[in-house]
Coordinates of C-alpha atoms (C1' of nucleotides) in Angstrom, one line a residue:
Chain A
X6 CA 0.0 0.0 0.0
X7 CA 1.4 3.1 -0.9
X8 CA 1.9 6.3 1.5
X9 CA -0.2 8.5 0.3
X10 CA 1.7 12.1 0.3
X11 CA -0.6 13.9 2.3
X12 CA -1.4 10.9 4.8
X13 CA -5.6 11.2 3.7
X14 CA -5.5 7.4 4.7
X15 CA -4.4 8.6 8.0
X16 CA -6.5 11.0 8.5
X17 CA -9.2 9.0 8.0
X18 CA -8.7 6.2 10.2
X19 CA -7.6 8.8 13.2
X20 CA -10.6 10.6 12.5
X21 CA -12.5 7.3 12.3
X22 CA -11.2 5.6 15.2
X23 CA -11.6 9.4 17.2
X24 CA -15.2 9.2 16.2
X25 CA -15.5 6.1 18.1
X26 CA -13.2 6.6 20.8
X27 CA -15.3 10.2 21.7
X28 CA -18.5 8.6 21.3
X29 CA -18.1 5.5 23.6
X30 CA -16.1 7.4 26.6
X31 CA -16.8 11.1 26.1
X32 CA -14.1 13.9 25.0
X33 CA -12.6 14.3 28.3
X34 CA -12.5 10.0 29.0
X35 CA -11.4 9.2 25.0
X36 CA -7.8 9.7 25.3
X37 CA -5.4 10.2 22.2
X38 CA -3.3 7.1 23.6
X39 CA -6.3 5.0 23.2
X40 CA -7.6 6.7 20.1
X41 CA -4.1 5.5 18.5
X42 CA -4.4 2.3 19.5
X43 CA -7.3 2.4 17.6
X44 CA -6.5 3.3 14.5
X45 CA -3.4 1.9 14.4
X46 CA -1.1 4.9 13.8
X47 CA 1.6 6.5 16.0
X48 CA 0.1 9.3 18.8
X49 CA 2.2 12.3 17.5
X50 CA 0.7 12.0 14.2
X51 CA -2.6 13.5 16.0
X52 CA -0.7 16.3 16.8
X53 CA 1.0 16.2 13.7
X54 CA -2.3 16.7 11.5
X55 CA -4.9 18.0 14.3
X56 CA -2.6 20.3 16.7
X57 CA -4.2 18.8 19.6
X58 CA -7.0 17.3 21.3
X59 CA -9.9 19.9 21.0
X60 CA -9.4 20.5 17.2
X61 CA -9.4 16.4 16.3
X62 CA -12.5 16.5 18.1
X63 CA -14.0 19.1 16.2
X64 CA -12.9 17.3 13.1
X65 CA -14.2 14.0 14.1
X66 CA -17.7 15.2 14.8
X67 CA -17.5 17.5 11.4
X68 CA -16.6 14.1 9.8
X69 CA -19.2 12.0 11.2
X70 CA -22.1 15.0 10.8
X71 CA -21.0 15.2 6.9
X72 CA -21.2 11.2 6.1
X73 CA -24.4 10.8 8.0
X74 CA -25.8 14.6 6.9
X75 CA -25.1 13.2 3.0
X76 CA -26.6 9.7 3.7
X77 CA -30.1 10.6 5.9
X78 CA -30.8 14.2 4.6
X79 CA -32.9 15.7 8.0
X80 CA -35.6 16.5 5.8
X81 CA -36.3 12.9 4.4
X82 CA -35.6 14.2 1.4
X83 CA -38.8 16.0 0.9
X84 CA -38.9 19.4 -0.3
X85 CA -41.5 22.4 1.4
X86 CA -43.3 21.5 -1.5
X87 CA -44.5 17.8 -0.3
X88 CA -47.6 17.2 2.0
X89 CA -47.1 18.4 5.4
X90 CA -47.5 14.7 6.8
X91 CA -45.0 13.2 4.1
X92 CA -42.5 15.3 5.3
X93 CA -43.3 15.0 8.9
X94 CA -42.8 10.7 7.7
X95 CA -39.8 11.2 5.7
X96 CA -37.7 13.5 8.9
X97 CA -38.7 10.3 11.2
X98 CA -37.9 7.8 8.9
X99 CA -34.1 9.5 7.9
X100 CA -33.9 10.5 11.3
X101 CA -34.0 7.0 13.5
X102 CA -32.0 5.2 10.2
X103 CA -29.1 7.6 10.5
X104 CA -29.1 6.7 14.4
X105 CA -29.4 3.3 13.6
X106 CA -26.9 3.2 11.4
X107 CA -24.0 1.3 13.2
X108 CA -21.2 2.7 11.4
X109 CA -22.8 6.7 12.4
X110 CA -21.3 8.1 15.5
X111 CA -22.8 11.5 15.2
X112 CA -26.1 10.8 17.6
X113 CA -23.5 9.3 20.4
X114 CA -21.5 12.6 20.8
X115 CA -23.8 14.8 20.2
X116 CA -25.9 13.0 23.6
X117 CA -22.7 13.1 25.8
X118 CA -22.2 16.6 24.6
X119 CA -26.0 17.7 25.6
X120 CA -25.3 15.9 29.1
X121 CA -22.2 17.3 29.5
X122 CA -21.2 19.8 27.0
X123 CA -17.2 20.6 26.4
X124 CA -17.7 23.7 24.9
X125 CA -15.7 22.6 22.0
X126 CA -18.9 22.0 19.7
X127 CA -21.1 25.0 20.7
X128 CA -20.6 27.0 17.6
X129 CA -21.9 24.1 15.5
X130 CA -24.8 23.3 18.2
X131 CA -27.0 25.1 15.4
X132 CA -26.8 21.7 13.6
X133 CA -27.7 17.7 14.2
X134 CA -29.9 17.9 17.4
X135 CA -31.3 21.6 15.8
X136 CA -31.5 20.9 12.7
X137 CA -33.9 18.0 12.9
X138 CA -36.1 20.3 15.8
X139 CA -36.2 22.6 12.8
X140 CA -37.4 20.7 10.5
X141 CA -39.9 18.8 12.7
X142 CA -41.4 22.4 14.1
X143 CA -42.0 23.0 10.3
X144 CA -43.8 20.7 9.9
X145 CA -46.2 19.9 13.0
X146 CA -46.6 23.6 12.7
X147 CA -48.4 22.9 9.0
X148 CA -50.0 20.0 10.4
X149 CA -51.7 21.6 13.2
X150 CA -51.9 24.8 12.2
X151 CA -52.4 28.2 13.7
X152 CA -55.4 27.4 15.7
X153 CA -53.4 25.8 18.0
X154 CA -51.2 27.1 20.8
X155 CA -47.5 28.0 20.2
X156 CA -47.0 26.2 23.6
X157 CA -48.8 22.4 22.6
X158 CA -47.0 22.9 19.1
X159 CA -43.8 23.2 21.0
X160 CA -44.2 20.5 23.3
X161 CA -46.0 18.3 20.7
X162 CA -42.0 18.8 18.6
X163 CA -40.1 17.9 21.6
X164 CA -42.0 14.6 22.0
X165 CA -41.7 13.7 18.3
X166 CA -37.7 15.1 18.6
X167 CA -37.8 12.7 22.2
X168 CA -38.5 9.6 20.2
X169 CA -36.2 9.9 16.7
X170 CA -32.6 10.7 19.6
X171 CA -33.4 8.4 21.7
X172 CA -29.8 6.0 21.9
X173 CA -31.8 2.7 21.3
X174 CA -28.8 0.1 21.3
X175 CA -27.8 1.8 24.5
X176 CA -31.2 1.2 26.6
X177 CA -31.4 -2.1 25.0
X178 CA -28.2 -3.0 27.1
X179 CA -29.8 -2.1 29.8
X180 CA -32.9 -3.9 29.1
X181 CA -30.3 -6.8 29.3
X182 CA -32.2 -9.0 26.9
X183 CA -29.9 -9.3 23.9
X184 CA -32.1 -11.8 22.1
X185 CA -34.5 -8.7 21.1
X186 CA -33.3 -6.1 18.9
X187 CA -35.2 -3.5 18.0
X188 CA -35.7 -3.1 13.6
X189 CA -35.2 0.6 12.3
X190 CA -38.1 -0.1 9.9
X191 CA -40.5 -1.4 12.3
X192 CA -39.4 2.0 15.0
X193 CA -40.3 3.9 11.9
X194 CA -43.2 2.7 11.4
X195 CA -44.4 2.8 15.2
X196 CA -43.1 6.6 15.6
X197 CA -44.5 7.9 12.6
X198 CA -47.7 6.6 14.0
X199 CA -47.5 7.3 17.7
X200 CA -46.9 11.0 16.7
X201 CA -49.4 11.6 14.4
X202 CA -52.0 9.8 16.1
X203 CA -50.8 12.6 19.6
X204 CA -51.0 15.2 16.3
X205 CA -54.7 14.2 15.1
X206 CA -55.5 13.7 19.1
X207 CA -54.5 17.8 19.7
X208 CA -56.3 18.7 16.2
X209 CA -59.2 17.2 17.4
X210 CA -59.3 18.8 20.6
X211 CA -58.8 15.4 22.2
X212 CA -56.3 17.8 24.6
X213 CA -59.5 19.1 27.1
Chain B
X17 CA -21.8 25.4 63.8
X18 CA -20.4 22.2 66.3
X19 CA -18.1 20.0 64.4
X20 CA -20.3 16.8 64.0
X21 CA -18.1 13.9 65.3
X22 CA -18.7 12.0 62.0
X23 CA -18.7 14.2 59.8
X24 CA -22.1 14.2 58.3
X25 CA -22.4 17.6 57.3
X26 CA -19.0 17.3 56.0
X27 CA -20.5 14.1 53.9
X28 CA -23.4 15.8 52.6
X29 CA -21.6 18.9 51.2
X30 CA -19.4 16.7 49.7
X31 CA -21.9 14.3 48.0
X32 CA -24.5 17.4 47.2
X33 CA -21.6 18.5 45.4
X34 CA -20.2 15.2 43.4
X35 CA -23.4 15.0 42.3
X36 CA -23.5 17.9 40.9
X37 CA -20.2 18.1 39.3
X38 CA -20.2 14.7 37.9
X39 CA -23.6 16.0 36.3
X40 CA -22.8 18.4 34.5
X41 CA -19.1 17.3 33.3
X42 CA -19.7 13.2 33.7
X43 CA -17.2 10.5 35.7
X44 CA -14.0 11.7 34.0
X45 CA -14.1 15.3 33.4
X46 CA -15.1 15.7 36.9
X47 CA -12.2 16.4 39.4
X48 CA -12.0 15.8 42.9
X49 CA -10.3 18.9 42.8
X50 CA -13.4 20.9 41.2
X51 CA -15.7 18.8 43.9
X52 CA -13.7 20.3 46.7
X53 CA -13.9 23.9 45.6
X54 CA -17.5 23.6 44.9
X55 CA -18.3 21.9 48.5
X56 CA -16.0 23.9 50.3
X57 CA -13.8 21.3 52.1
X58 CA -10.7 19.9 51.4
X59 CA -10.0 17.1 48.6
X60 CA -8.3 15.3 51.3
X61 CA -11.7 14.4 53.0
X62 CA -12.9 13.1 49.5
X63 CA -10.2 10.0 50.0
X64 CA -10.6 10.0 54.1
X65 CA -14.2 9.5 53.4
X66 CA -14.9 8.1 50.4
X67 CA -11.8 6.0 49.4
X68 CA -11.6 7.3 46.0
X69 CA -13.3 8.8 43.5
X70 CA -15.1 5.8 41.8
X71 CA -16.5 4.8 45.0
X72 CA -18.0 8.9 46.1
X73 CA -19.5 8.5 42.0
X74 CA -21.4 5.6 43.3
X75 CA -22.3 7.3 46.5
X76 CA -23.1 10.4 45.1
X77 CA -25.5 9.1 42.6
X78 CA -26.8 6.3 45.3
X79 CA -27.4 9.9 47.7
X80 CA -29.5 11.2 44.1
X81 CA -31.4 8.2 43.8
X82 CA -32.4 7.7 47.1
X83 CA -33.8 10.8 47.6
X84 CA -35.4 11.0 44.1
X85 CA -37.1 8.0 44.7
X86 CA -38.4 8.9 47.9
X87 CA -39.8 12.4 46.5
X88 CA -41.1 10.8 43.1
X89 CA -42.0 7.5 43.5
X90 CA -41.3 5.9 40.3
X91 CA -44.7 3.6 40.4
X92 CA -46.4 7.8 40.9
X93 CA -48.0 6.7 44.0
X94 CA -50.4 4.2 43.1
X95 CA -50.6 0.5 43.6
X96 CA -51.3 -2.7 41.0
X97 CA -54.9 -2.0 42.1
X98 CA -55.5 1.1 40.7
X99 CA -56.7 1.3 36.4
X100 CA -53.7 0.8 34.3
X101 CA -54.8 4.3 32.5
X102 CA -54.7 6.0 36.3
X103 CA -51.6 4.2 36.9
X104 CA -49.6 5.1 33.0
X105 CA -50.4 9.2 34.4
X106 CA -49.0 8.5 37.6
X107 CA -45.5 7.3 36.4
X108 CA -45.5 9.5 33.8
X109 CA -46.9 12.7 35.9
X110 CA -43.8 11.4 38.7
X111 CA -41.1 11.1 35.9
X112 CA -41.1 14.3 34.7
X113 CA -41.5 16.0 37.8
X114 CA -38.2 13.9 39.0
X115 CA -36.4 14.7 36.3
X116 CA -38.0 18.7 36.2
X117 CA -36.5 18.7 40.2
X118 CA -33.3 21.2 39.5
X119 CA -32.1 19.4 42.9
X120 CA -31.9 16.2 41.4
X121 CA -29.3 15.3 39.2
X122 CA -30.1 12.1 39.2
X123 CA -31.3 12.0 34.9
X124 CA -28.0 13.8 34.5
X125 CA -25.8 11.7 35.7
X126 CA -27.9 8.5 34.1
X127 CA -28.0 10.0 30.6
X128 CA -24.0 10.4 30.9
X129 CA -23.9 6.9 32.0
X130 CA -26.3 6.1 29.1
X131 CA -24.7 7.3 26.7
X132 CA -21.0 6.8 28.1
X133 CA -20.7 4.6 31.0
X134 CA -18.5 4.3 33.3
X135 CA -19.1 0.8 34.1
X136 CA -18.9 1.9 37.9
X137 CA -22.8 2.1 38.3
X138 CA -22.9 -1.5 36.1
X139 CA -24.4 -3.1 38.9
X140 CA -27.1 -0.5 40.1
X141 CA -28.3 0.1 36.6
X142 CA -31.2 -2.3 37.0
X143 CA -32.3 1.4 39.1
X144 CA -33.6 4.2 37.9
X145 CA -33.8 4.0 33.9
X146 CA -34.8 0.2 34.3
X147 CA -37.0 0.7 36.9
X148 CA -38.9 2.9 34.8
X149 CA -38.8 1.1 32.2
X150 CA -40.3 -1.9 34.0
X151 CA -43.3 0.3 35.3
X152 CA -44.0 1.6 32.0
X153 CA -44.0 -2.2 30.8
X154 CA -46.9 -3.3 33.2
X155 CA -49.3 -0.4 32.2
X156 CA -48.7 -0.7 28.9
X157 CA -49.3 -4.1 29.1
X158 CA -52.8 -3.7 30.8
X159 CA -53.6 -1.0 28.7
X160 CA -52.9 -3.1 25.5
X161 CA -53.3 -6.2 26.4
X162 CA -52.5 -9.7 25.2
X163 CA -54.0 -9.1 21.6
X164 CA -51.5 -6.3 20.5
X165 CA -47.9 -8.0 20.0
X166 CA -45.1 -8.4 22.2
X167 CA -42.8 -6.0 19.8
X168 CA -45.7 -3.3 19.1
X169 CA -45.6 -3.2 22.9
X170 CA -42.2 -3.1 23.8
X171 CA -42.3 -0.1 20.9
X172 CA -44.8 1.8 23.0
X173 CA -43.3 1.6 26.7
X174 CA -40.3 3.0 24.0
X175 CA -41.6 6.0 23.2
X176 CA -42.9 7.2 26.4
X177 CA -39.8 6.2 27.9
X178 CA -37.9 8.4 25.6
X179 CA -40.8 11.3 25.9
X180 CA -39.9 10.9 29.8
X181 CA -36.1 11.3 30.4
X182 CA -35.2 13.8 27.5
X183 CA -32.9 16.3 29.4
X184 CA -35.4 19.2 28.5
X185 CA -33.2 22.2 30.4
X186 CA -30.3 21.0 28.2
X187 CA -32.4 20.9 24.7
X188 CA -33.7 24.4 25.8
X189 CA -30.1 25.7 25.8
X190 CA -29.6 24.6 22.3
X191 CA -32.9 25.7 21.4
X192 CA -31.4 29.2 22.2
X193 CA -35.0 31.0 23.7
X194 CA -34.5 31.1 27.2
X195 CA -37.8 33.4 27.1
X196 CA -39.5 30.0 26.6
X197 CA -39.6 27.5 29.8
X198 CA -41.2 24.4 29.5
X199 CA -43.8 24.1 33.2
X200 CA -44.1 20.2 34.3
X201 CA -47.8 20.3 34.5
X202 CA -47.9 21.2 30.8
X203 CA -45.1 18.5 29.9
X204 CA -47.2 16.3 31.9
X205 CA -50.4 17.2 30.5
X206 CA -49.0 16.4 26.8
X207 CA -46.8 13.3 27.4
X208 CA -49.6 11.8 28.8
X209 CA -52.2 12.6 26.1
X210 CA -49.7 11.9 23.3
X211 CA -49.1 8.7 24.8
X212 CA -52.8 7.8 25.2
X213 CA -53.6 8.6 21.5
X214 CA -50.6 6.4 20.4
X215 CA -52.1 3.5 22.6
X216 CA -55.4 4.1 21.6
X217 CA -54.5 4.3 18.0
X218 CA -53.0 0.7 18.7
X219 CA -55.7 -0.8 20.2
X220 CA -58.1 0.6 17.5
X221 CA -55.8 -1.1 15.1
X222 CA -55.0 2.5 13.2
X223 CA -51.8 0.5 13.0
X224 CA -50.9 -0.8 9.3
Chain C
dA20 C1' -7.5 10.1 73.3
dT21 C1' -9.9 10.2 69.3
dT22 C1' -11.0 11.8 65.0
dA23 C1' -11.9 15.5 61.7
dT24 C1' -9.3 18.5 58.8
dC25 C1' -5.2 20.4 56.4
dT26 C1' -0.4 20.5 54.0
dA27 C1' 2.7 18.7 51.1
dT28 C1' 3.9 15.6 47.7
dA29 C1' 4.7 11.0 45.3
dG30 C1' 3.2 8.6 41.5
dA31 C1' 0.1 7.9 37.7
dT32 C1' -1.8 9.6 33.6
dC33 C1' -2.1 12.2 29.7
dT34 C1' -1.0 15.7 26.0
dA35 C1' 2.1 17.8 23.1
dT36 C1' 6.5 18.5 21.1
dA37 C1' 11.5 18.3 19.8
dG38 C1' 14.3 15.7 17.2
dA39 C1' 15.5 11.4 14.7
dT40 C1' 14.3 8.2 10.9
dA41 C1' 12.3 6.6 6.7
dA42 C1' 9.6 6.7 2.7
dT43 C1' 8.2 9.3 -1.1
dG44 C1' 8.5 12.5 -5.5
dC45 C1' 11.4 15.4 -8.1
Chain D
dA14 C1' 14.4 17.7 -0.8
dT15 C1' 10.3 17.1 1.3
dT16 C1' 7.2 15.2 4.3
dA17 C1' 5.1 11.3 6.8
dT18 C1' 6.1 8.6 10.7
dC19 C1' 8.4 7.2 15.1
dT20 C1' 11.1 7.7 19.7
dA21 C1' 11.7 9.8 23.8
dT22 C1' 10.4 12.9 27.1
dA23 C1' 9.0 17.5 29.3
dG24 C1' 5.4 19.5 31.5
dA25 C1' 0.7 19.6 33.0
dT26 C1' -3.0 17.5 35.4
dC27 C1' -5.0 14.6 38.6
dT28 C1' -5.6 11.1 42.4
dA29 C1' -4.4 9.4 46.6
dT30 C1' -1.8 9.3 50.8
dA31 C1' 1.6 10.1 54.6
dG32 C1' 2.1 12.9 58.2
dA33 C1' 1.0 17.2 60.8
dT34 C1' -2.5 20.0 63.1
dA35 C1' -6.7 21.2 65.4
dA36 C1' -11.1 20.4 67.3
dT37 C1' -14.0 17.5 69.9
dG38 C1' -15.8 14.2 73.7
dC39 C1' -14.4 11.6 77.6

DNA sequence: ATTATCTATAGATCTATAGATAATGC
DNA sequence: ATTATCTATAGATCTATAGATAATGC
């Protein structure tokens, strides 16, 4: 295998095996040590391309947001143009496959950085976790329209939003019953109609 | 203030403050150092009373827990007599107020745990998460019933789950509107109805 | 006399870098 | 000649403890 000149195969597998690293032990418990292990390449060449902890960080996240960004659009690939509901579908549906995607580390940091947030990521905050609470406020907004309150529309997007981060393979652990696992297609499909039946329920005036 | 011969207000400030620190910056970017300043004594006491710092992390979330649970039962007060539907708005009317408690840090320290553990609280984790978890199971199951499948229902007690631990100050930060604060009794109010439309539409078979 | 608290520090990590080595492209 | 990689290590944290001090209860 040839070195390539500017060490991209490096690169990636430091920023693959950092990705990994961050997401299973946190940015202060993944250490460059272990995240060289990892990948298989020598320590100092972290510094050598990154400068230092923080930045490979930053660039691990960036890396994981872009592959999984490109793969499972936030929008489900609808444009404003689509039915209000197919949309509201389609941002479920991409939303739990890019988190069930075992290859995607992006939902992992992003939950260790909303529990305990390094500081390192909150410029770039404005994306993952709010991009997809943008998107869903869209559209419930369109599907419940302005008849109802600001309040139950923003409550009614941070159940949906509850249900498409939650870290299933995580709870599942937990659970401690390894003989289950739970299918992406089958959570779509369950999601998608838990929240619109809680929609139609609040559109109905179901709510008092 | 008398010197207490054991030390328990010595403990408490000590543990009030682990708690807190391990919260909001997880196992290993906490410091025994940082929980010092914060409680006022000296890191010395930390190993004097504690051992070490694995062992105050499980006594500082085991001092969370306790008096969580004791506050907000996690069954919401009722017993196995009680309707399953009274029962589902009990746990879910006590899980949000636990986890809306800014004492308890409790959910904090979980969701870090959750999402990074430690493998310190490996042991206790059939507590708190599970615990709900199990609860949730049983009214679901009553609600439901035998005729709806073993997977649809597991997918239910899910969602709720999820609608019941998401770290709401911490997704309000991102959010960005700290005009905006979401009230229990309203989060209650709506997790509850949401979650009784999704069962409903179950039951009615709006499923598929 | 006992035990809670404090001071000082040894030893364990961990990050980052200086300087050496080796592989590439010209 | 340039640049990717490795070796060795300085310096920064951080935890834990030994030993000193001070406050309590007998």
């Amino acid at each position: 295998m040839p070195r390539r000149r500017d060490g991209e195969a490096t690169r990636d597998k430091i920023l693959t095996a950092a990705a990994e690293v961050f997401a299973c032990r946190g940015y202060r418990g993944g250490t460059v040590a272990e995240i060289a292990a990892a990948s298989g390449i020598n320590g100092a060449l972290i510094s050598y391309y990154y400068g230092g902890k923080a930045e490979l960080y930053r660039s691990a996240w960036d890396f994981a947001y872009q592959r999984a960004a490109g793969k499972y659009p936030v929008d489900g690939g609808l444009d404003d143009a689509a039915p209000a509901v197919k949309r509201l579908h389609g941002i479920i549906a991409s939303a739990i496959a890019r988190r069930s995607d075992p290859e995607n580390r992006e939902n992992e940091i992003m939950l260790n950085e909303l529990s305990s947030p390094t500081g390192i990521l909150d410029d770039v905050h404005a994306r993952s976790f709010a991009d997809l609470r943008r998107v869903l406020r869209k559209a419930v907004g369109d599907i419940l329209g302005s008849g109802i309150a600001e309040e139950e529309q923003r409550l009614a997007v941070l159940s949906i939003f509850s249900m498409c981060i939650i870290p299933v393979k995580q709870i599942q652990k937990l659970e401690g019953n390894p003989a289950y696992v739970y299918q992406p297609e089958e959570r779509i499909r369950h999601v998608y109609n838990f929240a619109m039946a809680g929609l139609l329920d609040i559109l109905t005036g179901g709510v008092k």
